Amino acid sequence: MPVTGIGGFFFRSDDPKALSAWYQKHLGVGGYDWQQSAGPTIVAPFARATDYFPASKAYMLNLRVTGLDALLAQLSDAGIGIVRNPEWDTPETGRFARIHDPEGNPIELWEPPAE
C-alpha cells in the first residue's frame, strides 16, 4: 500500500496559537517536530448516531499513550476534566480515558495492551 501512516491532523480553531500551546503543554504534541512511536493507528468511521463521542463534533482525536495513569494524574493536577468508563477497557484493546481541549474537542487517550 502506498499509505504509510498519518501525516497530520488538521482542524479549525478559534485561537490556533493558544490551542497549539495547550496541546504542547499538556500532551506534548503539536507543531512540525513531534515524532510518533511506531504502533497501530485506527481509521474507523462511526455511525452518525453514535454516542461514543459528542454529537456536536464530527471527529474525536485518539492519541496512543504510555503511562496512562501518570498522564491522567498530571492532567487532573492541571484542572483538566477526565472521563473514565470501565466498559471501555479490555485486555484485547487496552485502556482508555477521555478529555476535552479548551475548545471542547474530544480527545481519547489510549494505552494499548502490553505485548
Short mmCIF file of C-alpha atoms in Angstrom, two decimals:
data_model
loop_
_atom_site.label_atom_id
_atom_site.label_comp_id
_atom_site.label_asym_id
_atom_site.label_seq_id
_atom_site.Cartn_x
_atom_site.Cartn_y
_atom_site.Cartn_z
CA MET A 1 0.00 0.00 0.00
CA PRO A 2 1.26 3.49 -0.76
CA VAL A 3 -0.12 4.94 2.50
CA THR A 4 2.42 4.54 5.30
CA GLY A 5 0.86 6.49 8.17
CA ILE A 6 -0.91 9.65 9.22
CA GLY A 7 0.98 12.78 8.22
CA GLY A 8 -1.09 15.21 10.26
CA PHE A 9 -4.37 16.02 11.90
CA PHE A 10 -5.81 19.40 10.90
CA PHE A 11 -8.85 21.08 12.39
CA ARG A 12 -10.38 24.52 12.83
CA SER A 13 -9.82 26.59 15.96
CA ASP A 14 -10.98 29.91 17.36
CA ASP A 15 -7.45 30.57 18.66
CA PRO A 16 -4.95 28.28 16.88
CA LYS A 17 -1.90 29.67 18.66
CA ALA A 18 -3.35 29.21 22.17
CA LEU A 19 -4.78 25.78 21.35
CA SER A 20 -1.45 24.62 19.90
CA ALA A 21 0.25 25.73 23.12
CA TRP A 22 -2.31 23.77 25.18
CA TYR A 23 -1.68 20.57 23.18
CA GLN A 24 2.08 21.02 23.55
CA LYS A 25 1.93 21.75 27.29
CA HIS A 26 -0.49 19.04 28.37
CA LEU A 27 0.01 16.29 25.80
CA GLY A 28 3.43 17.01 24.30
CA VAL A 29 2.10 17.01 20.74
CA GLY A 30 1.84 19.57 18.01
CA GLY A 31 3.91 21.54 15.59
CA TYR A 32 6.15 20.06 12.96
CA ASP A 33 8.64 18.32 15.24
CA TRP A 34 6.59 15.64 17.01
CA GLN A 35 7.90 12.19 16.13
CA GLN A 36 5.47 9.35 16.68
CA SER A 37 6.37 5.94 18.02
CA ALA A 38 5.61 3.00 15.79
CA GLY A 39 2.36 1.29 16.63
CA PRO A 40 -1.18 0.79 15.43
CA THR A 41 -3.29 3.63 14.08
CA ILE A 42 -7.01 3.03 13.73
CA VAL A 43 -9.02 4.69 10.96
CA ALA A 44 -12.67 3.91 11.66
CA PRO A 45 -15.83 5.72 10.64
CA PHE A 46 -18.58 5.60 13.27
CA ALA A 47 -22.32 5.69 12.65
CA ARG A 48 -23.63 9.25 12.56
CA ALA A 49 -25.86 8.44 15.56
CA THR A 50 -23.01 7.11 17.74
CA ASP A 51 -22.83 8.23 21.34
CA TYR A 52 -19.15 7.26 21.57
CA PHE A 53 -18.24 10.96 21.26
CA PRO A 54 -20.32 14.17 21.28
CA ALA A 55 -22.90 14.50 18.51
CA SER A 56 -21.85 18.13 18.06
CA LYS A 57 -18.35 17.05 16.94
CA ALA A 58 -17.57 15.37 13.63
CA TYR A 59 -14.44 13.68 14.95
CA MET A 60 -12.59 12.53 18.06
CA LEU A 61 -8.80 12.58 18.22
CA ASN A 62 -7.36 9.36 19.66
CA LEU A 63 -3.81 9.58 20.99
CA ARG A 64 -1.80 6.44 21.71
CA VAL A 65 -0.05 6.87 25.08
CA THR A 66 2.17 5.07 27.57
CA GLY A 67 1.86 5.53 31.31
CA LEU A 68 -1.83 6.41 31.20
CA ASP A 69 -2.20 6.66 34.99
CA ALA A 70 0.70 9.13 35.33
CA LEU A 71 -0.61 11.22 32.44
CA LEU A 72 -4.09 11.32 33.95
CA ALA A 73 -2.62 12.46 37.28
CA GLN A 74 -0.79 15.32 35.51
CA LEU A 75 -3.90 16.34 33.61
CA SER A 76 -6.00 16.22 36.77
CA ASP A 77 -3.42 18.35 38.61
CA ALA A 78 -3.73 20.87 35.76
CA GLY A 79 -7.52 21.04 36.29
CA ILE A 80 -8.39 19.12 33.12
CA GLY A 81 -11.54 17.01 33.45
CA ILE A 82 -11.15 13.30 32.82
CA VAL A 83 -13.83 10.75 31.93
CA ARG A 84 -13.20 7.04 32.57
CA ASN A 85 -15.53 4.15 31.90
CA PRO A 86 -14.51 0.60 32.92
CA GLU A 87 -16.52 -0.75 29.97
CA TRP A 88 -14.09 0.91 27.54
CA ASP A 89 -11.12 -1.09 28.85
CA THR A 90 -10.48 -4.64 27.69
CA PRO A 91 -7.43 -6.89 27.69
CA GLU A 92 -7.69 -7.07 23.87
CA THR A 93 -7.90 -3.33 23.18
CA GLY A 94 -6.22 -1.70 26.17
CA ARG A 95 -7.23 1.18 28.44
CA PHE A 96 -8.95 4.45 27.61
CA ALA A 97 -9.74 7.85 29.08
CA ARG A 98 -11.34 10.98 27.61
CA ILE A 99 -10.51 14.64 27.97
CA HIS A 100 -11.52 17.76 26.05
CA ASP A 101 -9.30 20.57 24.86
CA PRO A 102 -10.19 24.17 25.79
CA GLU A 103 -12.44 24.45 22.71
CA GLY A 104 -14.42 21.32 23.63
CA ASN A 105 -12.82 18.96 21.10
CA PRO A 106 -12.88 15.36 22.38
CA ILE A 107 -9.57 13.58 22.87
CA GLU A 108 -9.39 9.89 23.65
CA LEU A 109 -6.21 8.71 25.37
CA TRP A 110 -5.47 5.10 24.52
CA GLU A 111 -2.90 2.88 26.21
CA PRO A 112 -2.69 -0.28 24.06
CA PRO A 113 -2.36 -3.62 25.85
CA ALA A 114 1.12 -4.72 26.86
CA GLU A 115 2.68 -7.04 24.33
#
